[in-house]
GROMACS .gro file of C-alpha atoms in nm:
model
  308
    1MET     CA    1 -12.903  -3.606  -2.355
    2SER     CA    2 -12.786  -3.345  -2.501
    3ARG     CA    3 -12.637  -3.248  -2.218
    4ILE     CA    4 -12.436  -3.500  -2.183
    5GLN     CA    5 -12.340  -3.513  -2.549
    6ASP     CA    6 -12.216  -3.142  -2.468
    7ILE     CA    7 -11.957  -3.287  -2.224
    8LEU     CA    8 -11.850  -3.614  -2.470
    9ASN     CA    9 -11.761  -3.332  -2.694
   10LYS     CA   10 -11.614  -3.066  -2.434
   11ALA     CA   11 -11.410  -3.357  -2.291
   12GLU     CA   12 -11.330  -3.448  -2.654
   13ARG     CA   13 -11.153  -3.134  -2.755
   14ASP     CA   14 -10.974  -3.082  -2.418
   15GLY     CA   15 -10.787  -3.431  -2.504
   16ALA     CA   16 -10.726  -3.332  -2.863
   17ALA     CA   17 -10.580  -2.962  -2.733
   18ARG     CA   18 -10.395  -3.140  -2.413
   19ARG     CA   19 -10.182  -3.388  -2.749
   20THR     CA   20 -10.133  -3.077  -2.928
   21ARG     CA   21  -9.959  -2.876  -2.730
   22SER     CA   22  -9.780  -3.239  -2.596
   23ILE     CA   23  -9.657  -3.287  -2.909
   24GLY     CA   24  -9.528  -2.892  -3.000
   25THR     CA   25  -9.352  -2.850  -2.672
   26GLU     CA   26  -9.186  -3.205  -2.771
   27VAL     CA   27  -8.783  -3.219  -2.781
   28PRO     CA   28  -8.664  -3.300  -3.121
   29ALA     CA   29  -8.490  -3.674  -3.090
   30GLY     CA   30  -8.100  -3.711  -3.199
   31PRO     CA   31  -7.969  -3.840  -3.482
   32ALA     CA   32  -7.985  -4.233  -3.267
   33ALA     CA   33  -8.342  -4.150  -3.197
   34SER     CA   34  -8.432  -4.105  -3.598
   35GLY     CA   35  -8.275  -4.406  -3.641
   36ILE     CA   36  -7.966  -4.200  -3.770
   37ALA     CA   37  -7.619  -4.412  -3.612
   38ALA     CA   38  -7.406  -4.180  -3.422
   39PRO     CA   39  -7.061  -4.159  -3.615
   40ALA     CA   40  -6.800  -4.338  -3.412
   41PRO     CA   41  -6.612  -4.047  -3.209
   42VAL     CA   42  -6.269  -3.989  -3.387
   43PRO     CA   43  -5.962  -4.074  -3.169
   44ARG     CA   44  -5.709  -3.833  -3.008
   45PRO     CA   45  -5.344  -3.841  -2.905
   46ILE     CA   46  -5.292  -3.838  -2.570
   47VAL     CA   47  -5.063  -3.545  -2.455
   48GLU     CA   48  -4.893  -3.503  -2.169
   49PRO     CA   49  -4.764  -3.175  -2.080
   50THR     CA   50  -4.557  -3.073  -1.805
   51PRO     CA   51  -4.747  -2.995  -1.584
   52ILE     CA   52  -4.676  -2.599  -1.476
   53ALA     CA   53  -4.525  -2.722  -1.067
   54GLU     CA   54  -4.309  -2.911  -1.201
   55ARG     CA   55  -4.187  -2.728  -1.446
   56ARG     CA   56  -4.120  -2.419  -1.151
   57GLU     CA   57  -3.941  -2.688  -0.970
   58ALA     CA   58  -3.733  -2.757  -1.304
   59ARG     CA   59  -3.650  -2.423  -1.296
   60ALA     CA   60  -3.587  -2.317  -0.905
   61ARG     CA   61  -3.340  -2.627  -0.851
   62GLN     CA   62  -3.148  -2.458  -1.176
   63ALA     CA   63  -3.131  -2.160  -0.974
   64GLU     CA   64  -3.052  -2.336  -0.688
   65GLN     CA   65  -2.767  -2.462  -0.867
   66GLN     CA   66  -2.651  -2.148  -1.056
   67ARG     CA   67  -2.621  -2.005  -0.688
   68GLU     CA   68  -2.433  -2.293  -0.558
   69ILE     CA   69  -2.177  -2.230  -0.795
   70ASN     CA   70  -2.166  -1.892  -0.757
   71LEU     CA   71  -2.086  -1.931  -0.395
   72HIS     CA   72  -1.768  -2.157  -0.395
   73ARG     CA   73  -1.628  -1.989  -0.717
   74GLN     CA   74  -1.308  -1.852  -0.615
   75VAL     CA   75  -1.343  -1.475  -0.576
   76GLU     CA   76  -0.973  -1.412  -0.701
   77PRO     CA   77  -0.913  -1.488  -1.107
   78VAL     CA   78  -0.813  -1.756  -1.212
   79THR     CA   79  -0.473  -1.797  -1.264
   80PRO     CA   80  -0.282  -2.113  -1.474
   81GLN     CA   81  -0.177  -2.389  -1.286
   82ARG     CA   82   0.192  -2.583  -1.365
   83GLU     CA   83   0.300  -2.921  -1.325
   84VAL     CA   84   0.634  -2.829  -1.297
   85ASN     CA   85   1.038  -2.896  -1.260
   86LEU     CA   86   1.180  -2.785  -1.000
   87ASP     CA   87   1.621  -2.710  -0.946
   88ARG     CA   88   1.746  -2.969  -0.707
   89HIS     CA   89   1.849  -2.660  -0.547
   90LEU     CA   90   1.498  -2.579  -0.391
   91VAL     CA   91   1.551  -2.812  -0.095
   92ALA     CA   92   1.249  -2.578   0.068
   93ALA     CA   93   1.028  -2.788  -0.162
   94LEU     CA   94   1.201  -3.089  -0.281
   95ALA     CA   95   1.353  -3.138   0.097
   96PRO     CA   96   1.138  -3.024   0.380
   97GLN     CA   97   1.324  -3.163   0.655
   98SER     CA   98   1.741  -3.079   0.570
   99LEU     CA   99   1.902  -2.866   0.779
  100ALA     CA  100   1.954  -2.602   0.473
  101ALA     CA  101   1.554  -2.608   0.420
  102GLU     CA  102   1.577  -2.578   0.804
  103GLN     CA  103   1.741  -2.234   0.761
  104TYR     CA  104   1.460  -2.070   0.524
  105ARG     CA  105   1.221  -2.131   0.783
  106SER     CA  106   1.406  -2.014   1.062
  107LEU     CA  107   1.433  -1.650   0.866
  108ARG     CA  108   1.045  -1.679   0.753
  109THR     CA  109   1.022  -1.662   1.135
  110ARG     CA  110   1.249  -1.380   1.198
  111ILE     CA  111   1.151  -1.147   0.933
  112SER     CA  112   0.780  -1.191   1.104
  113ARG     CA  113   0.931  -1.106   1.464
  114ILE     CA  114   1.047  -0.823   1.321
  115GLU     CA  115   0.782  -0.691   1.124
  116ASN     CA  116   0.676  -0.622   1.459
  117GLY     CA  117   0.262  -0.435   1.382
  118ARG     CA  118   0.419  -0.308   1.050
  119ALA     CA  119   0.329  -0.570   0.802
  120VAL     CA  120   0.581  -0.657   0.522
  121ARG     CA  121   0.379  -0.723   0.235
  122VAL     CA  122   0.620  -0.609  -0.064
  123LEU     CA  123   0.995  -0.778   0.019
  124ILE     CA  124   1.279  -0.692  -0.252
  125VAL     CA  125   1.540  -0.909  -0.216
  126THR     CA  126   1.902  -0.761  -0.383
  127SER     CA  127   2.256  -0.840  -0.293
  128PRO     CA  128   2.590  -0.638  -0.340
  129ALA     CA  129   2.707  -0.751  -0.609
  130LYS     CA  130   2.578  -1.090  -0.845
  131GLY     CA  131   2.693  -1.456  -0.746
  132ASP     CA  132   2.591  -1.340  -0.405
  133GLY     CA  133   2.272  -1.627  -0.439
  134LYS     CA  134   1.993  -1.359  -0.422
  135SER     CA  135   1.762  -1.557  -0.673
  136LEU     CA  136   1.843  -1.883  -0.472
  137THR     CA  137   1.738  -1.748  -0.178
  138ALA     CA  138   1.415  -1.514  -0.293
  139ALA     CA  139   1.333  -1.825  -0.408
  140ASN     CA  140   1.325  -2.103  -0.115
  141LEU     CA  141   1.247  -1.798   0.096
  142ALA     CA  142   0.914  -1.766  -0.128
  143LEU     CA  143   0.888  -2.157  -0.096
  144ALA     CA  144   0.923  -2.173   0.299
  145MET     CA  145   0.676  -1.861   0.344
  146ALA     CA  146   0.393  -2.055   0.120
  147GLU     CA  147   0.352  -2.376   0.328
  148GLU     CA  148   0.205  -2.126   0.633
  149PHE     CA  149  -0.129  -2.196   0.687
  150SER     CA  150  -0.340  -1.949   0.474
  151GLN     CA  151  -0.071  -1.722   0.318
  152ARG     CA  152  -0.099  -1.574   0.000
  153VAL     CA  153   0.287  -1.538  -0.139
  154LEU     CA  154   0.354  -1.409  -0.458
  155LEU     CA  155   0.756  -1.489  -0.627
  156ILE     CA  156   0.811  -1.152  -0.880
  157ASP     CA  157   1.147  -1.217  -1.087
  158ALA     CA  158   1.254  -0.851  -1.131
  159ASP     CA  159   1.575  -0.865  -1.235
  160LEU     CA  160   1.510  -0.756  -1.580
  161ARG     CA  161   1.865  -0.776  -1.705
  162ARG     CA  162   1.970  -1.139  -1.576
  163PRO     CA  163   1.617  -1.333  -1.527
  164CYS     CA  164   1.662  -1.684  -1.352
  165VAL     CA  165   1.381  -1.742  -1.166
  166HIS     CA  166   1.189  -1.848  -1.452
  167HIS     CA  167   1.443  -2.186  -1.459
  168LEU     CA  168   1.454  -2.230  -1.097
  169PHE     CA  169   1.114  -2.288  -1.159
  170GLY     CA  170   1.133  -2.435  -1.492
  171LEU     CA  171   0.860  -2.227  -1.693
  172PRO     CA  172   0.853  -2.016  -1.998
  173GLU     CA  173   1.020  -1.648  -1.919
  174THR     CA  174   0.669  -1.528  -2.117
  175PRO     CA  175   0.446  -1.417  -2.063
  176GLY     CA  176   0.614  -1.168  -1.760
  177LEU     CA  177   0.594  -0.869  -1.558
  178THR     CA  178   0.745  -0.693  -1.833
  179ASP     CA  179   0.421  -0.807  -2.085
  180VAL     CA  180   0.183  -0.658  -1.831
  181LEU     CA  181   0.425  -0.298  -1.744
  182MET     CA  182   0.406  -0.295  -2.132
  183GLY     CA  183   0.043  -0.369  -2.173
  184ALA     CA  184   0.133  -0.694  -2.397
  185ALA     CA  185  -0.055  -0.927  -2.119
  186MET     CA  186  -0.297  -0.911  -1.858
  187LEU     CA  187  -0.179  -0.952  -1.498
  188ASP     CA  188  -0.377  -1.291  -1.450
  189ASP     CA  189  -0.205  -1.421  -1.783
  190ALA     CA  190   0.093  -1.370  -1.658
  191LEU     CA  191   0.086  -1.499  -1.253
  192VAL     CA  192   0.110  -1.894  -1.256
  193THR     CA  193  -0.004  -2.018  -1.008
  194LEU     CA  194   0.223  -2.382  -0.874
  195ALA     CA  195  -0.037  -2.585  -0.669
  196ASP     CA  196   0.149  -2.840  -0.515
  197HIS     CA  197   0.349  -2.629  -0.363
  198HIS     CA  198   0.071  -2.311  -0.278
  199LEU     CA  199   0.280  -2.062  -0.486
  200THR     CA  200   0.241  -1.823  -0.751
  201VAL     CA  201   0.480  -1.698  -0.952
  202LEU     CA  202   0.532  -1.390  -1.164
  203PRO     CA  203   0.836  -1.442  -1.442
  204SER     CA  204   1.050  -1.136  -1.645
  205GLY     CA  205   0.858  -1.109  -1.940
  206VAL     CA  206   1.051  -0.999  -2.248
  207PRO     CA  207   1.364  -0.824  -2.194
  208PRO     CA  208   1.304  -0.488  -2.176
  209SER     CA  209   1.529  -0.174  -2.320
  210HIS     CA  210   1.466   0.032  -2.025
  211PRO     CA  211   1.456  -0.209  -1.713
  212ALA     CA  212   1.544   0.091  -1.471
  213GLU     CA  213   1.234   0.318  -1.610
  214LEU     CA  214   1.022   0.016  -1.639
  215LEU     CA  215   1.068  -0.069  -1.266
  216GLY     CA  216   1.035   0.317  -1.196
  217SER     CA  217   0.714   0.335  -1.364
  218ALA     CA  218   0.326   0.432  -1.281
  219ALA     CA  219   0.237   0.050  -1.394
  220MET     CA  220   0.488  -0.092  -1.174
  221ARG     CA  221   0.321   0.137  -0.917
  222ARG     CA  222  -0.035   0.016  -1.004
  223THR     CA  223   0.054  -0.378  -0.999
  224LEU     CA  224   0.205  -0.399  -0.711
  225ASP     CA  225  -0.067  -0.205  -0.484
  226THR     CA  226  -0.310  -0.457  -0.695
  227LEU     CA  227  -0.075  -0.723  -0.585
  228ARG     CA  228  -0.025  -0.668  -0.267
  229THR     CA  229  -0.493  -0.635  -0.204
  230ARG     CA  230  -0.432  -0.974  -0.384
  231PHE     CA  231  -0.089  -1.220  -0.218
  232ASP     CA  232   0.007  -1.169   0.150
  233ARG     CA  233   0.363  -1.189   0.084
  234VAL     CA  234   0.462  -1.062  -0.213
  235ILE     CA  235   0.876  -1.076  -0.276
  236LEU     CA  236   1.067  -0.916  -0.543
  237ASP     CA  237   1.442  -1.117  -0.675
  238MET     CA  238   1.597  -0.776  -0.784
  239PRO     CA  239   1.954  -0.745  -0.896
  240PRO     CA  240   2.229  -0.670  -0.737
  241VAL     CA  241   2.216  -0.267  -0.573
  242ALA     CA  242   2.593  -0.207  -0.747
  243PRO     CA  243   2.620   0.013  -1.013
  244LEU     CA  244   2.255  -0.030  -1.043
  245ALA     CA  245   1.994   0.209  -0.987
  246ASP     CA  246   1.697  -0.085  -0.968
  247VAL     CA  247   1.701  -0.110  -0.614
  248HIS     CA  248   1.717   0.227  -0.541
  249ILE     CA  249   1.408   0.342  -0.771
  250ALA     CA  250   1.168   0.020  -0.627
  251ALA     CA  251   1.266   0.049  -0.265
  252ALA     CA  252   1.025   0.380  -0.235
  253MET     CA  253   0.738   0.089  -0.306
  254SER     CA  254   0.892  -0.203  -0.128
  255ASP     CA  255   0.776  -0.261   0.276
  256GLY     CA  256   1.143  -0.421   0.346
  257ILE     CA  257   1.483  -0.544   0.185
  258LEU     CA  258   1.695  -0.815   0.230
  259MET     CA  259   2.048  -0.788   0.164
  260ILE     CA  260   2.206  -1.098   0.117
  261VAL     CA  261   2.559  -1.195   0.164
  262ARG     CA  262   2.811  -1.458  -0.011
  263ALA     CA  263   3.021  -1.513   0.331
  264GLY     CA  264   3.406  -1.483   0.255
  265MET     CA  265   3.339  -1.360  -0.102
  266THR     CA  266   3.122  -1.005  -0.023
  267GLN     CA  267   3.406  -0.806   0.106
  268LYS     CA  268   3.254  -0.516   0.360
  269PRO     CA  269   3.349  -0.230   0.088
  270ALA     CA  270   3.076  -0.380  -0.091
  271ILE     CA  271   2.878  -0.428   0.116
  272GLU     CA  272   2.853  -0.067   0.210
  273ARG     CA  273   2.861   0.060  -0.122
  274ALA     CA  274   2.521  -0.166  -0.129
  275LEU     CA  275   2.380   0.003   0.205
  276ALA     CA  276   2.446   0.324   0.126
  277GLY     CA  277   2.157   0.530  -0.082
  278LEU     CA  278   1.906   0.305   0.059
  279ASP     CA  279   1.654   0.354   0.338
  280MET     CA  280   1.741   0.217   0.620
  281THR     CA  281   1.475   0.156   0.812
  282LYS     CA  282   1.356  -0.057   0.549
  283VAL     CA  283   1.688  -0.230   0.503
  284LEU     CA  284   1.555  -0.564   0.780
  285GLY     CA  285   1.938  -0.713   0.795
  286LEU     CA  286   2.185  -0.919   0.647
  287VAL     CA  287   2.165  -1.256   0.528
  288LEU     CA  288   2.468  -1.451   0.529
  289ASN     CA  289   2.473  -1.820   0.254
  290GLU     CA  290   2.731  -2.060   0.246
  291VAL     CA  291   2.823  -1.993   0.632
  292GLY     CA  292   3.155  -2.239   0.641
  293ALA     CA  293   3.408  -2.264   0.862
  294GLU     CA  294   3.654  -2.114   0.620
  295ALA     CA  295   3.388  -1.708   0.720
  296THR     CA  296   3.230  -1.665   1.053
  297TYR     CA  297   2.987  -1.357   1.131
  298GLN     CA  298   3.361  -1.170   1.288
  299ASP     CA  299   3.382  -1.126   0.964
  300TYR     CA  300   3.130  -0.915   0.850
  301ALA     CA  301   3.136  -0.718   1.231
  302GLY     CA  302   2.923  -0.400   1.283
  303TYR     CA  303   2.587  -0.514   1.055
  304LYS     CA  304   2.281  -0.643   1.116
  305TYR     CA  305   2.188  -0.999   1.046
  306ILE     CA  306   1.899  -1.173   1.023
  307ALA     CA  307   1.981  -1.508   0.895
  308GLY     CA  308   2.317  -1.684   0.846
   0.00000   0.00000   0.00000
């Protein structure tokens, strides 16, 4: 019996030891297990931040839009555009189907033929004396040239003594060429684009006290050099040749000279005086204005005509 009692005592001791170990290793119960109610979770506002991919896509779209703007942005500086009130004598624009307008287009064509591989980019239009119609011819010729596809044409009022181009196109006189040459205005601020006629005009500007010196200045040469790179044709309406030095000074910076002669009015001695001293290799020819029954080409025989 003692042996059996010993076995029973040992089994009881082992069971107690196992219960003690089980209690010692048990994970402590949480609040719910201990009878304490867990606090309700505090609701947090739901924030939906812009996904990173969406932000990247937005930036990419903005960059692409900017590239498109830069791609279509004009390479040349933008000049002011104005609606103008043209003088009725500007038939190349106002009456393109008229015979007079056709004559200006014919003059344009003949100048192109005369070039013969030698580009006449800067063209002076002058006359022996005032009243021969040089300014009107220069303006209509510029309008006719501007009709040509992809031709960039600039008309400059370089008659700093008696400017009238701004009157023909209904433009203010300033800012203009003299303001640019004297540093009072930027070139792009003085250029006026006539979008409806595909023509750019540079008015004369403030009347200077020494026009010949201004036309022969380094600033004038630099300005013409700049304009050569921006326009296919640069037409200068200049004063009559006699008795002024303006044309002789500017001729060195030009590629060609047109002499406008008024039929029945301009005398041969006046033509001879006007041509004297000019580089005849640059004189493209004479344009005979107002040819009618009273005056014929025979009255001006001996001169090279380009139109009339």
